[in-house]
Tab-separated table of C-alpha atoms in Angstrom:
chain	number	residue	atom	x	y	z
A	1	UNK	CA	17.686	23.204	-6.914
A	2	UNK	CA	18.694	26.940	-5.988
A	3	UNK	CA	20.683	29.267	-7.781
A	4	UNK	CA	24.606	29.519	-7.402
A	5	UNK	CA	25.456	33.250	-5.301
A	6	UNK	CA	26.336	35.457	-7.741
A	7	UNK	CA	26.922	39.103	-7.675
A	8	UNK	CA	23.949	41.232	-8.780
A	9	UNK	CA	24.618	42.847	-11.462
A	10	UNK	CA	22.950	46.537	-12.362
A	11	UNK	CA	19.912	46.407	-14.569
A	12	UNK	CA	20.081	48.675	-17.950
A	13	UNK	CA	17.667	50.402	-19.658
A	14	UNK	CA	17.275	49.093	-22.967
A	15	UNK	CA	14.831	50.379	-26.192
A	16	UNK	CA	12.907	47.718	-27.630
A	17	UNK	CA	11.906	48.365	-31.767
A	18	UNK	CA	10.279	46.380	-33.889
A	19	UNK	CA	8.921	46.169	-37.676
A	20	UNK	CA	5.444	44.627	-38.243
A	21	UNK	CA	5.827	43.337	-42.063
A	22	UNK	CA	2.463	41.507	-42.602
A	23	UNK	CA	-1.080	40.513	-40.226
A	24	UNK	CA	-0.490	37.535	-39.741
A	25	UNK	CA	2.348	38.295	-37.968
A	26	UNK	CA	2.066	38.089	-34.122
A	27	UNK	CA	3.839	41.025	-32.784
A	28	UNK	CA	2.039	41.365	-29.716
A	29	UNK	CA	3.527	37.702	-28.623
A	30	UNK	CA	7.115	38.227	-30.607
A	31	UNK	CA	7.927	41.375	-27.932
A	32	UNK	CA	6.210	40.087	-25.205
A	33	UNK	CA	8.990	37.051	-25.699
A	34	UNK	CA	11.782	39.678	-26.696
A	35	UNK	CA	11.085	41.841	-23.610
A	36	UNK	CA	11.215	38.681	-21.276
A	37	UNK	CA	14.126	37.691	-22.809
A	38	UNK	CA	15.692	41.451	-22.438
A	39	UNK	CA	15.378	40.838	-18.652
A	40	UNK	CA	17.063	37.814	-18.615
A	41	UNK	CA	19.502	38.762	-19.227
A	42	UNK	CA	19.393	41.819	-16.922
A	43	UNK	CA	17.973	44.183	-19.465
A	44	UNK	CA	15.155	46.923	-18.448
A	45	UNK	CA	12.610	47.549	-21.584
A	46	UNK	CA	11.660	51.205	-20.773
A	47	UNK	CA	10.259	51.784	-24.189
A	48	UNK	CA	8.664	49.907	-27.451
A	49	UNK	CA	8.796	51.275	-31.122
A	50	UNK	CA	6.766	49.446	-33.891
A	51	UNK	CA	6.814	50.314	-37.584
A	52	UNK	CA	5.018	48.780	-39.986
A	53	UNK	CA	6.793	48.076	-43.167
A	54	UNK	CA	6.530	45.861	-46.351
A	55	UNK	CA	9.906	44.968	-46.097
A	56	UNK	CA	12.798	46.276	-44.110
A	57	UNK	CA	15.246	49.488	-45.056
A	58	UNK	CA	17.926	48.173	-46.471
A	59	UNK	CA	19.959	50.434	-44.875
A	60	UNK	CA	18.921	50.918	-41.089
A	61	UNK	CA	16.287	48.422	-41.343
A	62	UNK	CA	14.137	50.705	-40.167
A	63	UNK	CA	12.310	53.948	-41.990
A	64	UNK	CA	13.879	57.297	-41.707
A	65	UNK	CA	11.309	58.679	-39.464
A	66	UNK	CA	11.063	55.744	-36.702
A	67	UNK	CA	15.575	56.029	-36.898
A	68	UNK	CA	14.792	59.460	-36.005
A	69	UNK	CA	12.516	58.682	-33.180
A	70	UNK	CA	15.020	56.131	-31.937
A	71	UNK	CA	17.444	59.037	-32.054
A	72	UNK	CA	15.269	61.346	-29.838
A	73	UNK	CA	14.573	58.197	-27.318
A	74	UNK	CA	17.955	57.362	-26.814
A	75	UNK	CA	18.455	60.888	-25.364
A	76	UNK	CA	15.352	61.418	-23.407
A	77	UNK	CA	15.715	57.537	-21.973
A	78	UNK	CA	19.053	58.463	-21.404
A	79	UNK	CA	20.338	54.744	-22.161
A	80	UNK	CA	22.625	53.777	-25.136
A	81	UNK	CA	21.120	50.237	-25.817
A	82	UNK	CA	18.401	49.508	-28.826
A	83	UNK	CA	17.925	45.904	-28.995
A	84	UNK	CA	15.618	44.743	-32.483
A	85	UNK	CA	12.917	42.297	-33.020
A	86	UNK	CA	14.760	40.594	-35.549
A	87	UNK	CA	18.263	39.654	-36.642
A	88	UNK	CA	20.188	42.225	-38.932
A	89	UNK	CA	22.946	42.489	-41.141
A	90	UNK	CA	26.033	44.268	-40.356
A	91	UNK	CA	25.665	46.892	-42.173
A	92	UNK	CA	22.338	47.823	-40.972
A	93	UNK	CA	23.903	47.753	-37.426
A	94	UNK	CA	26.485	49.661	-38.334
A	95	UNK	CA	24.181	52.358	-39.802
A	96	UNK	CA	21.659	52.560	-36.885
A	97	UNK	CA	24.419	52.421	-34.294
A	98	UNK	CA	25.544	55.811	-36.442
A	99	UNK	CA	22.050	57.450	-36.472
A	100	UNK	CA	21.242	56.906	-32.899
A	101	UNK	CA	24.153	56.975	-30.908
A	102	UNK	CA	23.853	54.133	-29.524
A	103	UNK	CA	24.420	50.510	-29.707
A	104	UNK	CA	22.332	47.844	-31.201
A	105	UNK	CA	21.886	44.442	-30.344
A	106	UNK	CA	19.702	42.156	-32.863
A	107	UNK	CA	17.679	38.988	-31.245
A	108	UNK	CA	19.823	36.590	-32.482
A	109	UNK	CA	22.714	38.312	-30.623
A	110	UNK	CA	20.770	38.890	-27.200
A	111	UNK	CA	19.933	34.836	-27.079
A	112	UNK	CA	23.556	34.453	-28.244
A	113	UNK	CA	24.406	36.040	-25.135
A	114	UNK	CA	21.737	34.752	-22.567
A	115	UNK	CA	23.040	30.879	-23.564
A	116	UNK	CA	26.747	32.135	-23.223
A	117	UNK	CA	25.736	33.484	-19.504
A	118	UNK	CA	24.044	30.428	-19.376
A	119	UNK	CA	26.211	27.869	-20.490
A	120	UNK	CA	27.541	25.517	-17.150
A	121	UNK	CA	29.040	22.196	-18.679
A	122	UNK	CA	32.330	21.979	-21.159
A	123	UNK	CA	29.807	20.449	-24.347
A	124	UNK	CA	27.430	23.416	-23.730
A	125	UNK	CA	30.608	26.442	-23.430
A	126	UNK	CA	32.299	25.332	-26.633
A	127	UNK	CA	28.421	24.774	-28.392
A	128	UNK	CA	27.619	28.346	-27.164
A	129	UNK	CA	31.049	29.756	-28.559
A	130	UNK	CA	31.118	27.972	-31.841
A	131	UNK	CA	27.806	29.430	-32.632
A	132	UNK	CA	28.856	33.067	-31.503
A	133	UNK	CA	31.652	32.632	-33.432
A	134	UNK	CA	29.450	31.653	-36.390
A	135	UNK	CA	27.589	34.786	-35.767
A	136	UNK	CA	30.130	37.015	-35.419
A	137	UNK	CA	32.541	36.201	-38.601
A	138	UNK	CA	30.576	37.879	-41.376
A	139	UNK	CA	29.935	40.993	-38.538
A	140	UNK	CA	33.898	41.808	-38.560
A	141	UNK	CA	33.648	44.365	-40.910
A	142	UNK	CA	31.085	46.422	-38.375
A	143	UNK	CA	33.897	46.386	-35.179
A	144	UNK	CA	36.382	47.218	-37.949
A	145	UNK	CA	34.680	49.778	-39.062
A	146	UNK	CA	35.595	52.519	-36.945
A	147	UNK	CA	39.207	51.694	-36.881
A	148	UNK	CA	39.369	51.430	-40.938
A	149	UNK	CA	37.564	55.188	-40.958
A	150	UNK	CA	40.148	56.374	-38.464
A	151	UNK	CA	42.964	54.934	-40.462
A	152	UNK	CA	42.021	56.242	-44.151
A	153	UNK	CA	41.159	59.617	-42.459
A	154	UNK	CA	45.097	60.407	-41.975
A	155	UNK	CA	46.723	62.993	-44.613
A	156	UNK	CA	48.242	61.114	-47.457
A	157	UNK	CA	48.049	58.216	-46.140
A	158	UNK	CA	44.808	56.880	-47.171
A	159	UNK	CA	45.362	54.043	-49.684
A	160	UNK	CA	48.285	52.699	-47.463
A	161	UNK	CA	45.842	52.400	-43.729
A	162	UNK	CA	43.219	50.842	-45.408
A	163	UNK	CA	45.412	48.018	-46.259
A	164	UNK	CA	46.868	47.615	-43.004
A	165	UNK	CA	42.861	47.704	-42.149
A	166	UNK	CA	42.342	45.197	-44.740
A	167	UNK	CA	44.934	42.975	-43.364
A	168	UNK	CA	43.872	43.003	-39.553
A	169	UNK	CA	40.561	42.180	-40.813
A	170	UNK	CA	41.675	39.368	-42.409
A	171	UNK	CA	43.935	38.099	-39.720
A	172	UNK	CA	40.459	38.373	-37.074
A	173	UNK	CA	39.005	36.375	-39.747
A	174	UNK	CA	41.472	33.427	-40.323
A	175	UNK	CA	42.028	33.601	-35.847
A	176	UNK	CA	37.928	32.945	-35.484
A	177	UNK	CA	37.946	29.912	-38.626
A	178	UNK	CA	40.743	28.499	-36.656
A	179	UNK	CA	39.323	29.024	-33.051
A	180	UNK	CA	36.246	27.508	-34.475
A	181	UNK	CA	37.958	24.611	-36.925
A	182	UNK	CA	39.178	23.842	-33.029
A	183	UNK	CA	35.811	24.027	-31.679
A	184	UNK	CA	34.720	21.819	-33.608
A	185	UNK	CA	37.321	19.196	-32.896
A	186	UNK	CA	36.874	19.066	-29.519
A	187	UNK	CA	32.985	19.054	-29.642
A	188	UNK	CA	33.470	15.831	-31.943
A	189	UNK	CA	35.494	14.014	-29.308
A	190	UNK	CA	33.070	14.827	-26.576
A	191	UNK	CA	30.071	13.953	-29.178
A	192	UNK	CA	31.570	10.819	-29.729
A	193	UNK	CA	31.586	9.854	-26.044
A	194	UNK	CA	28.167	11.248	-25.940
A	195	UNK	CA	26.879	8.965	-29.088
A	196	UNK	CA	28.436	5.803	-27.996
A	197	UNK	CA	26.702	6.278	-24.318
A	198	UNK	CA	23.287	7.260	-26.879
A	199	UNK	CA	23.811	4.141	-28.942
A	200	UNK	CA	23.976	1.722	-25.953
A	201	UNK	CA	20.843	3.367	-24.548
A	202	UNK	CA	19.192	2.795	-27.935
A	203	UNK	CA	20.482	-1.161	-27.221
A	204	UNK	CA	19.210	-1.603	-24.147
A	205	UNK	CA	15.764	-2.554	-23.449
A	206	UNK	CA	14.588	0.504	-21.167
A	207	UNK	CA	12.676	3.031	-22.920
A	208	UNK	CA	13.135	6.441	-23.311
A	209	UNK	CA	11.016	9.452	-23.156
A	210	UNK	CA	12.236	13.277	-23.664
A	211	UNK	CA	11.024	16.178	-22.539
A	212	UNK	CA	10.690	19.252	-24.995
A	213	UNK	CA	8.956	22.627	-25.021
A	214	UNK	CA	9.067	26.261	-24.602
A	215	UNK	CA	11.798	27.268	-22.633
A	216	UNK	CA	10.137	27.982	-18.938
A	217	UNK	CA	7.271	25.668	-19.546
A	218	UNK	CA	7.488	23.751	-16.295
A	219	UNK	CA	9.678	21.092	-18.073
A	220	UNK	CA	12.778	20.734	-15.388
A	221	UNK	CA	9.979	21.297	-12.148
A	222	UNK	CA	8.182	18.401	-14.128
A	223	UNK	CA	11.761	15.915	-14.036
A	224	UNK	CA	12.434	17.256	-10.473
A	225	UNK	CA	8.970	16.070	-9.219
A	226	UNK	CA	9.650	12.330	-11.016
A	227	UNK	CA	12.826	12.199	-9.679
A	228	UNK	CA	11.955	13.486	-6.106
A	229	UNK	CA	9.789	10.061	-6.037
A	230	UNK	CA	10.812	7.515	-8.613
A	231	UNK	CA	14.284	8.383	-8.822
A	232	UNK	CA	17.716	6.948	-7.371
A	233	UNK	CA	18.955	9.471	-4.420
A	234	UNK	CA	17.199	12.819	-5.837
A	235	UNK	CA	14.617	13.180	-2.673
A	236	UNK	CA	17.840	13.736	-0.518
A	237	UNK	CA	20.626	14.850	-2.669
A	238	UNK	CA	19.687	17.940	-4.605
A	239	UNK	CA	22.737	17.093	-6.795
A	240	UNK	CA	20.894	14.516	-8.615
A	241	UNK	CA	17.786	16.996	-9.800
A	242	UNK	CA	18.504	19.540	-12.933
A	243	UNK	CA	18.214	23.083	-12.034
A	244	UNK	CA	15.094	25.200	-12.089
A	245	UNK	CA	14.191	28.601	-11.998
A	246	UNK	CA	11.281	30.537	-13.285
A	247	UNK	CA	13.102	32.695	-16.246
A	248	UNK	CA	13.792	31.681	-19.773
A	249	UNK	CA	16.699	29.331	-20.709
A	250	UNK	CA	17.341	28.280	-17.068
A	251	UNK	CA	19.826	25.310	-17.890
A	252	UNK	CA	20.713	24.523	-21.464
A	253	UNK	CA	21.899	20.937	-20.623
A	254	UNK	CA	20.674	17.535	-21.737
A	255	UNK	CA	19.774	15.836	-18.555
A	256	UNK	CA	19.123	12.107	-18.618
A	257	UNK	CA	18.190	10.069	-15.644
A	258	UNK	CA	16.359	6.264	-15.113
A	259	UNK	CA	13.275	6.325	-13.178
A	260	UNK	CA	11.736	3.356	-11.616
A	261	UNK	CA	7.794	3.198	-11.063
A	262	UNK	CA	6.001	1.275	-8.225
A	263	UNK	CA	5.894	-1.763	-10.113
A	264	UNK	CA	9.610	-1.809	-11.261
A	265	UNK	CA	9.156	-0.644	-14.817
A	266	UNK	CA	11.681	1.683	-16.162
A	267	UNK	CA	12.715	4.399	-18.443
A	268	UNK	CA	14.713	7.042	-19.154
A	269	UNK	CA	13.650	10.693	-18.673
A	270	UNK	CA	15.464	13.742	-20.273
A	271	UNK	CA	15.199	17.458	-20.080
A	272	UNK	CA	16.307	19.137	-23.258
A	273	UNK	CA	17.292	22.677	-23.665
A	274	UNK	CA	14.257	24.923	-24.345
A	275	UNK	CA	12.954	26.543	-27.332
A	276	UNK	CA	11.924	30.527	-28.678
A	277	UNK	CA	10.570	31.619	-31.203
A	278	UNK	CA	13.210	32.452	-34.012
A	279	UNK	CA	15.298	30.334	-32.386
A	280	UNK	CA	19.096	31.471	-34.218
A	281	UNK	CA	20.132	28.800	-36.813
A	282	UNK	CA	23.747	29.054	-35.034
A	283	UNK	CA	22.639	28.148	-31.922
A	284	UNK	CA	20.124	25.203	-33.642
A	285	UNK	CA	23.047	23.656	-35.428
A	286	UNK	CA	25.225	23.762	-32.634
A	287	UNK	CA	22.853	22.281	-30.219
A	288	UNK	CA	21.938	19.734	-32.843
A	289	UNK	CA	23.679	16.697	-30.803
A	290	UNK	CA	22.049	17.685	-27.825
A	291	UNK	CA	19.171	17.696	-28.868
A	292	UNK	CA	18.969	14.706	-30.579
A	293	UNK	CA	18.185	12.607	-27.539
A	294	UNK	CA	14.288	14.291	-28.784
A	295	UNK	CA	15.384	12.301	-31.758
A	296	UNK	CA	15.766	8.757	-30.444
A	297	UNK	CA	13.297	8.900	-28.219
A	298	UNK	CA	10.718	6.021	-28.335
A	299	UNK	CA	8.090	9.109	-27.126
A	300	UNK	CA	8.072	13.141	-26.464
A	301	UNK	CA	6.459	14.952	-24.171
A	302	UNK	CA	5.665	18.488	-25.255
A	303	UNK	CA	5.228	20.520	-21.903
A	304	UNK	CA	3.075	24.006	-22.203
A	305	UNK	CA	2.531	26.364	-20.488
A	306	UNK	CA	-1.088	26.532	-20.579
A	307	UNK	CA	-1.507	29.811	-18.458
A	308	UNK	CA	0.232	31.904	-21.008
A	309	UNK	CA	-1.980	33.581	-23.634
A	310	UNK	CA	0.215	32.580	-26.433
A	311	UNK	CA	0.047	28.868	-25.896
A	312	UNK	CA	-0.500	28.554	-29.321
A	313	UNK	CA	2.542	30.130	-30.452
A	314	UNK	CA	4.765	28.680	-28.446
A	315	UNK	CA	3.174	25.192	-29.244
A	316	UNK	CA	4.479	26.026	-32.973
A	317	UNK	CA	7.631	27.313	-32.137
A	318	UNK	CA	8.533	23.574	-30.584
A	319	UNK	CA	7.072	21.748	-33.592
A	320	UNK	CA	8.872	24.233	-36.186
A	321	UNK	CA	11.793	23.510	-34.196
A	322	UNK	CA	11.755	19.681	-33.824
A	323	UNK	CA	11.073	19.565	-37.573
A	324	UNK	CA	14.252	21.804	-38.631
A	325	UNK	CA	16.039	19.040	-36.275
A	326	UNK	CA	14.489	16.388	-38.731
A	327	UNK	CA	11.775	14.837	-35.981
A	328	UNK	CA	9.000	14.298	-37.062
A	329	UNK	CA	6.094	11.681	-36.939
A	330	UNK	CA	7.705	11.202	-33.564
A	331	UNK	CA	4.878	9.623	-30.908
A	332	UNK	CA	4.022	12.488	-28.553
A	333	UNK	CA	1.949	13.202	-25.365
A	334	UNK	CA	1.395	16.589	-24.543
A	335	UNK	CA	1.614	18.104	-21.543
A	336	UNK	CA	-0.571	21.250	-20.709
A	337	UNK	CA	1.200	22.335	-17.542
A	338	UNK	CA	0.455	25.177	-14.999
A	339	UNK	CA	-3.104	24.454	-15.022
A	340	UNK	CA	-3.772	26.120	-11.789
A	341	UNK	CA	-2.491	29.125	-12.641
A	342	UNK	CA	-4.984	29.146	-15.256
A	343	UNK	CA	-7.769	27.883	-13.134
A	344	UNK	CA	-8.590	24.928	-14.569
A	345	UNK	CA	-9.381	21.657	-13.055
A	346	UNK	CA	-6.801	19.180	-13.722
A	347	UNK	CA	-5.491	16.405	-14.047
A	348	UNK	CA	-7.679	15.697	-17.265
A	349	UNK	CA	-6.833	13.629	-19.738
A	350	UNK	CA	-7.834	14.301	-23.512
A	351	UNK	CA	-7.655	10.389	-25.027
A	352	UNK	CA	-4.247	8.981	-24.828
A	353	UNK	CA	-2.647	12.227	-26.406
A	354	UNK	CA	-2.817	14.496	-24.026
A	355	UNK	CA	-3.480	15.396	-20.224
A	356	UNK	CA	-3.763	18.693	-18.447
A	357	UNK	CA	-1.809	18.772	-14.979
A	358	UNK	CA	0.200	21.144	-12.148
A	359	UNK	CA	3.477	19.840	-12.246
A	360	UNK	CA	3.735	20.114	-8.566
A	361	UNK	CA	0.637	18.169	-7.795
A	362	UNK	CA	0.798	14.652	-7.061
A	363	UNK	CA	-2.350	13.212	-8.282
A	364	UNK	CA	-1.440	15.317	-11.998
A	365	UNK	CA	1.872	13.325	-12.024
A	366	UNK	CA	0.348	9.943	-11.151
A	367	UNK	CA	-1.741	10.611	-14.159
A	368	UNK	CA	0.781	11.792	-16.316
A	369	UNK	CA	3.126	8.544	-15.577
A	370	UNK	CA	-0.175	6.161	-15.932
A	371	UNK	CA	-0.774	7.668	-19.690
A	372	UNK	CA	3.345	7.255	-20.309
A	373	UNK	CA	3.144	3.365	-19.365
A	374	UNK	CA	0.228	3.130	-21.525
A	375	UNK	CA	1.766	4.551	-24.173
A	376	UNK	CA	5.771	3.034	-23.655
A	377	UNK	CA	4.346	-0.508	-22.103
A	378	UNK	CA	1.176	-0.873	-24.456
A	379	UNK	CA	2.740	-4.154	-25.582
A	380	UNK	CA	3.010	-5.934	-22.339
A	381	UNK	CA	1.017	-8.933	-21.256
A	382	UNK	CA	0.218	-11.071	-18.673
A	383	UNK	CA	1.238	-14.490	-18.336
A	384	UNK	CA	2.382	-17.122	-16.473
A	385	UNK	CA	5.702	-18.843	-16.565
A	386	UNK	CA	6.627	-22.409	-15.170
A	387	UNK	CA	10.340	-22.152	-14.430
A	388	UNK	CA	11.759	-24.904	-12.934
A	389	UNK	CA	13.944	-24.693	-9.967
A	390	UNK	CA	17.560	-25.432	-11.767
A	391	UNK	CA	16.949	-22.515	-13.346
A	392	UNK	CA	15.702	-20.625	-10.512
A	393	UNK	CA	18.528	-17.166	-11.715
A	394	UNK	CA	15.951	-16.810	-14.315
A	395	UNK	CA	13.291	-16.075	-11.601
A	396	UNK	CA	15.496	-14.169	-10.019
A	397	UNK	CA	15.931	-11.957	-13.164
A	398	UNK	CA	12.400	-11.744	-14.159
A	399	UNK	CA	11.408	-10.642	-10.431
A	400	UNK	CA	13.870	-7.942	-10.625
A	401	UNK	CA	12.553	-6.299	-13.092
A	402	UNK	CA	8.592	-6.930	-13.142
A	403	UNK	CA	6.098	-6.616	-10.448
A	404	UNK	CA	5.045	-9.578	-9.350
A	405	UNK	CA	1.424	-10.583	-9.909
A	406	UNK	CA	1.494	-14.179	-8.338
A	407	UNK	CA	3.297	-16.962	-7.336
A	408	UNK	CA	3.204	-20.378	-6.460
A	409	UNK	CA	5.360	-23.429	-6.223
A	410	UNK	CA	5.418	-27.236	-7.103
A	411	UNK	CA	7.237	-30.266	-7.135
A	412	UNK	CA	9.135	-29.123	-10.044
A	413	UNK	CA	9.830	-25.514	-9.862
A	414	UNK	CA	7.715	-22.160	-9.447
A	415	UNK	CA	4.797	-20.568	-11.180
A	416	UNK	CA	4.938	-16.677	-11.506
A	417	UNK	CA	2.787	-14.819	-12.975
A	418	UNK	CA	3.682	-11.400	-14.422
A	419	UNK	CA	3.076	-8.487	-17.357
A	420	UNK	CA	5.896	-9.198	-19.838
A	421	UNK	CA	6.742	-7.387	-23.049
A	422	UNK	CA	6.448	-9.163	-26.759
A	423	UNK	CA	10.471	-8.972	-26.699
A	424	UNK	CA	10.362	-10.817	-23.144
A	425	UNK	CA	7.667	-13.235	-24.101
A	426	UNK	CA	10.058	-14.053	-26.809
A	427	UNK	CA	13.075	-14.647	-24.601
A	428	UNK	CA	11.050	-16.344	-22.293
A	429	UNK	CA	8.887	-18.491	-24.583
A	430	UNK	CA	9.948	-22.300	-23.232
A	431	UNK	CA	8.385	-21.470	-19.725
A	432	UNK	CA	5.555	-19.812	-20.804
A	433	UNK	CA	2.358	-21.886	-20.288
């Protein structure tokens, strides 16, 4: 699917900084992910500054020196943006924001704002703004700040501004627990709708696999491609695919749709919003719902981008994720993606565990889908069934849904022969021979 017309928007310099606070630590991967994620959202890194530190100033986070340099940057850059590695407390933006001149953004509030850009469906707006919300309650006192100092500066009338400070803070504080006491309210109604559509997926008998990775993995082009051939309408109605775009976070919605394979077996595909590293708690607990479809899944695919360098890492960052979402021990295939940009041959399968494809290429997807019937179908047998021609709606039900394998007919009724499942073989026991 293309992207909506928008109007382009100017791009603006921006000052990465960073603190390294042990070796094991992979910097070189965490700002390689925090510059990518600077320019989506329109953000021009011109500069990086590391410090290594034990443990960060409580103060400006920072050391005195590296503030300083920040200071000098900010000038000779001639940009008024620092955005930080990590996620700070108020008071440590409020203090570097003083040193420097300029203002600073922390990584949880520069994802924070990529998802609210983001953000396309009602569910996904109000998750967005409950956890910005969530983020930006304890960080009143900062955007006070200025106003309180301007107020208690006045002659005489010191004691008496800061209480009329006081008391504005407190109203911003009781209007965002209320907007987001609201928030929550509504989310619940939706989420109800949501789980009652989950729980009679979870009834039914067709499977269901999710997608889940590193955001920009290859994980929507993947459901495009299955639902291009195997879906109902996608080939000709763009409508019916999820949105793709190579940058990071492209759609944050839960996409579920029922494919049906050559020989009429069935599942259900979604595409889950994509992980980062250091993914912000806010935005984890607000997405919780959505991403629970990873939950109830009967199997995950984990798609990777196996061109980037830091495979690895990312491969971590979507298993620390799934587990602070509680999934674990979850059966999983996964999916090294992008092979061909990383020149190597695909598709090539590693057991029944995992399989190296192009998303785009056909013979990769064949392989992928043979590996997910193995895996979702492994129960299924073949056998015959003697149904007798009074009952001939049961044929007609069993042919509807299962490839047939053969057929023939008597005085009495028909023999078919098809690959049932141990659920089916139960339902269908009497005509089994």
């Amino acid at each position: 699917m293309e992207e909506k017309n928008q109007t382009a928007q100017p791009v603006r310099k921006v000052l990465l900084a960073a603190l390294k606070q042990n070796q094991k630590q992979n910097l070189d991967y965490e700002l390689e992910e925090l510059s990518n994620l600077a320019r989506a959202n329109r953000l021009e890194p011109v500069e990086t500054f590391i410090q290594s530190l034990e443990r960060p100033n409580p103060a400006t986070y920072f050391g005195k020196g590296k503030v300083e340099e920040l200071r000098i940057a900010v000038n000779t850059y001639e940009t008024d943006l620092i955005v930080t590695n990590d996620e700070l407390s108020p008071s440590q933006i409020r203090n570097l924001e003083k040193a420097t001149q300029a203002t600073v953004v922390d990584r949880t509030g520069l994802i924070l704002d990529i998802f609210a850009k983001r953000a396309q469906t009602k569910v996904a707006k109000l998750q967005v703004q409950l956890a910005r919300l969530e983020y930006q309650l304890p960080r009143l006192r900062t955007s006070m700040s200025v106003s309180l100092d301007q107020q208690t500066g006045a002659g005489g009338a010191g004691f008496t501004s800061r209480g009329a400070g006081e008391t504005k803070l407190e109203q911003s504080r009781r209007r965002l627990t209320s907007e987001m006491v609201a928030i929550k309210k509504e989310l619940a109604a939706l989420q109800k709708d949501s789980q009652t559509q989950g729980k009679k997926r979870q009834e039914s008998a067709i499977p269901t696999v999710a997608l889940v990775g590193y955001t920009n993995a290859g994980k929507s082009t993947l459901m495009n491609q299955f639902l291009v051939r195997f879906g109902q309408g996608a080939e000709s109605d763009q409508s019916k695919q999820v949105f793709e775009k190579d940058m990071l976070f492209a759609t944050l919605n839960t996409t579920i749709r029922q494919l049906t394979l050559s020989d009429k077996s069935k599942f259900l595909l979604s595409d889950t919003v994509g992980f980062v590293s250091k993914l912000p708690h806010h935005l984890v607990a607000a997405f919780e719902s959505t991403l629970q479809e990873a939950a109830t899944a009967d199997l995950l695919l984990q798609v990777v981008d196996i061109s980037d360098e830091h495979y690895a890492d990312m491969m971590k960052t979507t298993e620390e994720t799934l587990a602070r979402l509680g999934i674990k021990d979850k059966p999983m295939i996964t999916v090294y993606n992008k092979a061909d940009k990383a020149d190597m041959a695909f598709p090539m399968l590693d057991g029944d565990a995992a399989i190296t494809i192009s998303a785009r290429d056909r013979k990769s997807q064949d392989a992928l889908l043979e590996l997910i019937e193995s895996r979702l179908f492994a129960d299924r047998k073949k056998v015959t069934l003697a149904i007798p021609f009074a009952d001939s709606a049961v044929t007609a039900n069993i042919l509807d849904e299962h490839e047939l394998l053969a057929q023939e007919f008597n005085e009495s009724g028909s023999l078919i022969t098809v690959k049932l499942s141990s659920e089916e073989i139960a339902r269908y026991r009497q005509y089994i021979q």
